[in-house]
Coordinates of C-alpha atoms in Angstrom, one line a residue:
X1 CA -17.2 -3.7 11.3
X2 CA -13.6 -2.9 12.7
X3 CA -11.9 -2.7 15.9
X4 CA -9.4 -5.2 15.4
X5 CA -6.2 -2.7 16.2
X6 CA -6.0 0.2 18.8
X7 CA -7.0 3.4 17.4
X8 CA -4.0 6.1 16.7
X9 CA -3.7 9.4 17.4
X10 CA -3.1 10.7 13.7
X11 CA -2.9 8.7 10.7
X12 CA 0.8 7.3 10.6
X13 CA 0.2 5.8 14.8
X14 CA -3.1 4.1 13.1
X15 CA -0.7 2.8 10.0
X16 CA 1.4 1.4 12.7
X17 CA -1.0 -0.3 14.4
X18 CA -2.4 -2.3 11.6
X19 CA 0.8 -2.7 10.3
X20 CA 1.5 -4.8 14.1
X21 CA -1.5 -6.5 13.6
X22 CA -0.3 -8.0 10.5
X23 CA -3.2 -6.1 8.4
X24 CA -0.5 -4.4 6.3
X25 CA 2.2 -6.5 5.1
X26 CA 3.4 -5.0 2.1
X27 CA 5.6 -1.4 1.5
X28 CA 3.3 -0.3 -1.6
X29 CA 0.4 -1.1 0.7
X30 CA 1.6 0.4 3.8
X31 CA 3.1 4.2 1.6
X32 CA -0.5 4.4 -0.1
X33 CA -1.9 4.7 3.0
X34 CA 0.4 7.0 4.8
X35 CA 0.3 9.3 1.9
X36 CA -3.8 9.8 2.5
X37 CA -4.8 10.9 5.8
X38 CA -8.0 9.4 6.6
X39 CA -9.0 11.9 8.4
X40 CA -9.4 14.4 5.0
X41 CA -12.9 11.8 4.1
X42 CA -15.3 12.6 7.3
X43 CA -16.6 15.4 7.3
X44 CA -15.3 18.1 9.8
X45 CA -17.4 17.1 13.0
X46 CA -17.1 13.3 13.2
X47 CA -12.9 13.8 12.4
X48 CA -12.0 12.9 16.2
X49 CA -13.3 9.2 15.3
X50 CA -11.0 9.1 11.8
X51 CA -8.5 7.0 13.7
X52 CA -10.3 4.7 15.3
X53 CA -10.5 1.5 13.6
X54 CA -13.9 1.5 12.9
X55 CA -16.8 2.1 9.7
X56 CA -18.6 5.5 9.5
X57 CA -21.3 6.3 8.3
X58 CA -23.7 9.5 7.5
X59 CA -26.5 9.9 5.0
X60 CA -25.3 8.4 2.6
X61 CA -21.3 8.7 2.7
X62 CA -19.5 5.4 4.1
X63 CA -16.5 4.7 4.8
X64 CA -15.1 1.4 6.0
X65 CA -13.1 0.1 9.0
X66 CA -9.4 0.9 7.9
X67 CA -8.4 -3.1 8.9
X68 CA -11.2 -3.8 6.1
X69 CA -9.3 -1.4 3.6
X70 CA -6.2 -3.0 4.5
X71 CA -7.4 -6.6 3.7
X72 CA -8.7 -5.2 0.3
X73 CA -5.5 -3.9 -0.9
X74 CA -3.5 -6.2 0.2
X75 CA -5.4 -8.6 -1.6
X76 CA -5.7 -6.9 -5.0
X77 CA -2.1 -7.0 -5.2
X78 CA -2.1 -4.3 -7.4
X79 CA 0.8 -3.4 -10.0
X80 CA 1.9 0.0 -11.7
X81 CA -0.6 0.0 -14.6
X82 CA -3.1 -2.2 -14.3
X83 CA -7.0 -1.0 -14.7
X84 CA -9.3 -1.0 -11.6
X85 CA -12.8 -1.2 -11.1
X86 CA -14.5 -0.2 -8.1
X87 CA -18.1 -0.8 -7.4
X88 CA -19.7 1.5 -4.9
X89 CA -16.6 3.9 -4.5
X90 CA -18.1 6.4 -2.8
X91 CA -15.8 8.4 -0.7
X92 CA -12.9 8.1 -3.2
X93 CA -10.8 7.1 -0.2
X94 CA -9.7 3.9 -1.8
X95 CA -9.7 5.1 -4.8
X96 CA -7.6 7.6 -4.6
X97 CA -5.1 5.1 -2.6
X98 CA -5.2 2.4 -5.6
X99 CA -4.4 5.4 -7.8
X100 CA -1.6 5.9 -6.1
X101 CA -0.1 2.5 -6.8
X102 CA -1.3 2.2 -10.3
X103 CA 0.9 5.0 -11.2
X104 CA -0.2 7.1 -14.5
X105 CA -0.6 4.6 -17.0
X106 CA -2.7 2.9 -15.5
X107 CA -6.8 2.9 -15.4
X108 CA -8.7 3.8 -11.8
X109 CA -12.9 3.5 -12.5
X110 CA -15.7 3.8 -9.7
X111 CA -19.2 3.6 -10.2
X112 CA -21.2 5.3 -7.0
X113 CA -25.0 4.9 -6.6
X114 CA -25.6 8.1 -4.9
X115 CA -25.3 11.5 -6.6
X116 CA -24.3 13.8 -3.7
X117 CA -21.4 10.9 -2.7
X118 CA -19.8 11.5 -6.0
X119 CA -19.6 15.4 -5.5
X120 CA -18.2 14.7 -2.1
X121 CA -15.8 12.0 -4.0
X122 CA -14.7 14.9 -6.2
X123 CA -14.7 17.8 -4.0
X124 CA -12.2 15.8 -1.7
X125 CA -9.8 14.0 -5.1
X126 CA -9.6 18.1 -5.9
X127 CA -8.3 18.9 -2.5
X128 CA -5.7 15.9 -2.2
X129 CA -4.5 17.2 -6.1
X130 CA -4.3 20.7 -4.8
X131 CA -2.7 20.3 -1.5
X132 CA -1.7 16.9 0.2
X133 CA 2.1 17.3 0.1
X134 CA 2.4 13.3 -0.7
X135 CA 0.9 14.6 -4.7
X136 CA 4.4 15.4 -6.0
X137 CA 5.7 12.1 -3.8
X138 CA 4.4 9.3 -6.7
X139 CA 2.9 9.4 -9.9
X140 CA -0.9 9.6 -9.3
X141 CA -3.6 7.4 -11.8
X142 CA -6.2 9.8 -11.1
X143 CA -10.0 8.7 -10.3
X144 CA -12.7 9.0 -12.4
X145 CA -16.4 8.3 -10.9
X146 CA -19.9 7.5 -13.0
X147 CA -23.0 7.8 -11.1
X148 CA -25.4 4.6 -11.6
X149 CA -25.9 0.6 -10.2
X150 CA -23.3 -1.6 -10.4
X151 CA -25.5 -4.4 -11.4
X152 CA -26.1 -2.4 -14.2
X153 CA -23.3 -1.7 -16.4
X154 CA -23.4 -2.1 -19.6
X155 CA -22.3 -5.6 -21.2
X156 CA -20.0 -4.2 -23.6
X157 CA -17.5 -2.2 -21.6
X158 CA -14.1 -3.3 -21.0
X159 CA -12.9 -6.0 -18.8
X160 CA -10.6 -4.7 -16.0
X161 CA -7.2 -6.4 -14.2
X162 CA -8.5 -5.6 -10.5
X163 CA -12.2 -5.0 -9.5
X164 CA -13.6 -4.9 -5.7
X165 CA -17.0 -4.4 -4.6
X166 CA -18.0 -2.3 -1.5
X167 CA -21.0 -3.6 -0.4
X168 CA -22.6 -7.2 0.1
X169 CA -22.9 -9.7 -3.0
X170 CA -25.3 -11.9 -3.2
X171 CA -24.4 -15.3 -4.6
X172 CA -27.2 -15.0 -7.6
X173 CA -24.6 -12.0 -8.5
X174 CA -21.2 -13.5 -8.3
X175 CA -21.7 -14.8 -12.1
X176 CA -21.7 -11.0 -13.0
X177 CA -19.3 -9.8 -11.0
X178 CA -16.8 -12.4 -12.3
X179 CA -17.9 -11.3 -16.0
X180 CA -16.2 -7.6 -15.2
X181 CA -12.9 -9.5 -14.5
X182 CA -10.0 -10.3 -17.1
X183 CA -7.9 -13.5 -17.4
X184 CA -5.2 -13.6 -15.1
X185 CA -7.1 -10.6 -13.1
X186 CA -8.3 -10.5 -9.3
X187 CA -12.0 -9.5 -7.3
X188 CA -12.4 -9.0 -4.0
X189 CA -16.0 -8.9 -2.8
X190 CA -18.5 -9.3 0.3
X191 CA -19.8 -12.7 -0.8
X192 CA -21.7 -14.3 2.1
X193 CA -20.7 -13.0 4.7
X194 CA -16.8 -13.2 3.9
X195 CA -14.3 -11.0 2.2
X196 CA -13.6 -13.3 -0.5
X197 CA -10.8 -13.1 -3.0
X198 CA -11.6 -14.5 -6.4
X199 CA -8.5 -15.2 -9.3
X200 CA -9.7 -15.5 -13.0
X201 CA -6.9 -18.2 -13.9
X202 CA -8.6 -19.0 -17.0
X203 CA -11.6 -18.1 -19.4
X204 CA -13.1 -20.2 -17.6
X205 CA -11.0 -21.6 -14.7
X206 CA -10.9 -19.7 -10.8
X207 CA -9.5 -19.8 -7.6
X208 CA -11.8 -18.4 -4.8
X209 CA -10.1 -17.6 -1.2
X210 CA -11.6 -16.7 2.2
X211 CA -10.2 -13.8 3.5
X212 CA -12.2 -13.2 6.7
X213 CA -15.8 -12.5 7.9
X214 CA -17.2 -9.4 7.9
X215 CA -20.6 -7.8 7.5
X216 CA -21.8 -5.3 4.6
X217 CA -24.5 -3.8 3.5
X218 CA -26.3 -5.6 0.3
X219 CA -26.1 -4.5 -2.8
X220 CA -29.0 -2.1 -3.4
X221 CA -30.9 -4.0 -6.7
X222 CA -31.6 -1.7 -9.8
X223 CA -34.8 -0.2 -10.0
X224 CA -36.3 -0.2 -13.1
X225 CA -37.7 2.7 -15.4
X226 CA -41.5 2.8 -16.8
X227 CA -40.5 1.3 -19.7
X228 CA -39.2 -1.7 -17.9
X229 CA -35.4 -1.0 -18.8
X230 CA -33.0 -1.5 -16.6
X231 CA -30.2 2.2 -17.3
X232 CA -27.3 1.0 -18.2
X233 CA -24.5 2.3 -17.1
X234 CA -21.6 3.1 -19.3
X235 CA -18.1 3.5 -17.8
X236 CA -15.6 6.0 -18.6
X237 CA -13.9 4.8 -22.1
X238 CA -10.2 4.3 -22.3
X239 CA -8.8 7.4 -23.3
X240 CA -5.5 8.0 -24.9
X241 CA -3.5 10.5 -22.9
X242 CA -3.1 13.4 -25.0
X243 CA 0.6 14.2 -25.7
X244 CA 1.1 17.5 -23.7
X245 CA -0.3 15.1 -20.8
X246 CA 2.7 12.3 -21.5
X247 CA 5.5 15.4 -21.7
X248 CA 4.5 16.6 -18.7
X249 CA 4.3 13.1 -17.3
X250 CA 8.0 12.4 -19.0
X251 CA 9.1 15.9 -17.6
X252 CA 8.5 15.0 -14.5
X253 CA 9.4 11.9 -14.0
X254 CA 12.9 12.9 -15.0
X255 CA 13.1 15.5 -12.3
X256 CA 12.3 13.4 -9.7
X257 CA 15.2 11.1 -10.6
X258 CA 17.9 14.1 -10.6
X259 CA 16.8 14.6 -7.2
X260 CA 17.3 11.4 -5.9
X261 CA 20.5 11.2 -7.9
X262 CA 21.7 15.0 -6.1
X263 CA 20.5 13.5 -2.7
X264 CA 22.5 10.4 -3.1
X265 CA 25.4 12.5 -4.0
X266 CA 25.0 15.1 -1.0
X267 CA 24.4 12.0 1.3
X268 CA 28.3 11.0 0.2
X269 CA 28.9 7.1 -0.1
X270 CA 28.9 5.9 3.5
X271 CA 27.7 6.7 6.8
X272 CA 29.4 10.2 8.4
X273 CA 31.0 9.4 11.8
X274 CA 29.3 11.1 15.0
X275 CA 31.4 12.8 16.5
X276 CA 32.5 12.0 20.1
X277 CA 31.7 13.4 23.3
X278 CA 33.9 15.8 24.6
X279 CA 36.5 15.5 27.0
X280 CA 37.0 17.6 29.4
X281 CA 40.4 18.2 30.9
X282 CA 40.9 19.3 34.7
X283 CA 43.6 19.7 37.3
X284 CA 44.1 17.3 40.1
X285 CA 44.4 19.6 43.5
X286 CA 46.6 18.4 46.8
X287 CA 43.8 18.8 49.9
X288 CA 45.1 19.5 52.9
X289 CA 43.7 18.6 55.6
X290 CA 43.3 18.8 59.6
X291 CA 41.3 16.4 61.7
X292 CA 40.4 17.1 65.2
X293 CA 39.4 14.2 67.0
X294 CA 38.1 15.2 70.3
X295 CA 35.1 15.9 69.4
X296 CA 36.2 18.8 67.5
X297 CA 35.1 19.7 64.3
X298 CA 36.3 18.5 61.2
X299 CA 38.2 21.1 59.2
X300 CA 39.7 21.3 55.6
X301 CA 41.8 23.4 53.4
X302 CA 42.5 23.2 49.4
X303 CA 45.5 25.2 48.2
X304 CA 45.8 26.8 45.3
X305 CA 46.5 25.3 42.2
X306 CA 49.2 27.7 42.2
X307 CA 51.0 26.6 45.1
X308 CA 51.7 23.1 43.6
X309 CA 53.9 23.2 40.2
X310 CA 53.3 18.8 40.6
X311 CA 50.0 18.7 39.7
X312 CA 48.9 16.2 36.5
X313 CA 46.6 16.7 33.7
X314 CA 43.7 14.0 34.1
X315 CA 40.8 13.7 31.8
X316 CA 37.7 13.1 33.3
X317 CA 34.8 11.1 31.7
X318 CA 31.4 14.2 31.7
X319 CA 29.5 12.8 34.5
X320 CA 25.4 13.2 32.9
X321 CA 24.8 16.0 35.4
X322 CA 27.7 17.7 33.5
X323 CA 26.0 17.1 29.4
X324 CA 23.9 20.0 29.2
X325 CA 20.5 18.7 27.5
X326 CA 20.2 19.5 23.7
X327 CA 17.6 22.5 22.6
X328 CA 14.5 20.9 21.7
X329 CA 14.6 21.8 18.0
X330 CA 11.4 22.2 16.2
X331 CA 11.2 19.8 13.4
X332 CA 12.0 21.6 9.5
X333 CA 8.5 21.9 7.3
X334 CA 8.8 19.4 4.7
X335 CA 10.2 20.7 1.3
X336 CA 8.8 19.8 -1.8
X337 CA 12.2 19.5 -4.2
X338 CA 9.9 18.6 -6.9
X339 CA 7.9 22.0 -6.6
X340 CA 10.9 24.1 -6.3
X341 CA 12.9 22.2 -9.7
X342 CA 10.0 23.1 -11.4
X343 CA 9.6 26.2 -10.3
X344 CA 13.6 27.3 -11.0
X345 CA 13.0 25.9 -14.8
X346 CA 13.7 29.1 -17.2
X347 CA 9.9 28.3 -18.6
X348 CA 6.9 30.8 -18.7
X349 CA 4.6 30.7 -15.7
X350 CA 2.0 28.8 -17.3
X351 CA 3.8 26.1 -17.8
X352 CA 6.0 25.5 -15.1
X353 CA 2.1 25.6 -13.2
X354 CA 0.6 23.0 -15.7
X355 CA 3.7 20.8 -15.0
X356 CA 2.5 21.2 -11.2
X357 CA -0.7 20.2 -11.9
X358 CA -2.0 24.0 -10.8
X359 CA -1.7 22.8 -6.4
X360 CA -1.1 25.0 -4.2
X361 CA 1.6 24.6 -2.4

């Protein structure tokens, strides 16, 4: 599935193509896609295909095509502070992008059938938190992944504001999927070969919209234990953040606000005047010319400027060939102002690194 847009040379060019094709339509979704490099979720030997609009599968590891993820993110209508459940969370790529929008007070849970994929997703999440330049630009809702079959979620689990299923849902499981949703919530899933958006408008009222035709592998049916009972999946509890964690969020938020204010102040109230092109002054010289017409040569002589006291100072526009080409400037490496501010605080080093989530850079 995929191939709707041209391949990109890098992540940003892929996003540009998705925007041009109207798969990405909102600023929040665009920011999330640009913040997380799709290639980081590929195995090293397959990264050359990361920026193509194609699905990728290797063993149990699977990524949908970028155009599909774009439609899913747009259809979910994500907002800060919402709760999100990803059924078939896979590599965690989608869950991490969602976490950038949900912010620190959202809920971000994923259910994945395969233990090796859970381990892969945790490694990729850890790599993003430790090394990505984007992490400090957002307030991140870190996803939590649990292993199990998403058709066996415990009936006493909490309902969610947003739910996505990354496998084909049979018609017989539609009601089960709807039961996971709060009133006012949105469910996006492949249902009968159509990516479908279902909005719960009341306790027993629903609005359904077909988004586009898709082809997904179907959900794997539960395997019952020898006793005949299903293994219920217990989702993570909706835990209250510790005071220490809340303090870290507040301090980082305050520092970001100070950085924004300093940036506005240093940039001034208006656009700076662009310096004009320097005009060079030239002196017109008198030309004395002698011409021999009878098959003789043409000759000319330019008198010395000192010989001509009546010459005028004129301004001449610089010719294109007179302009020296600007030197190739290497782009400056991005500066992590939040990190610099935190490291400059008069605090013990362990506290500084706690505020930075122990990130490497």
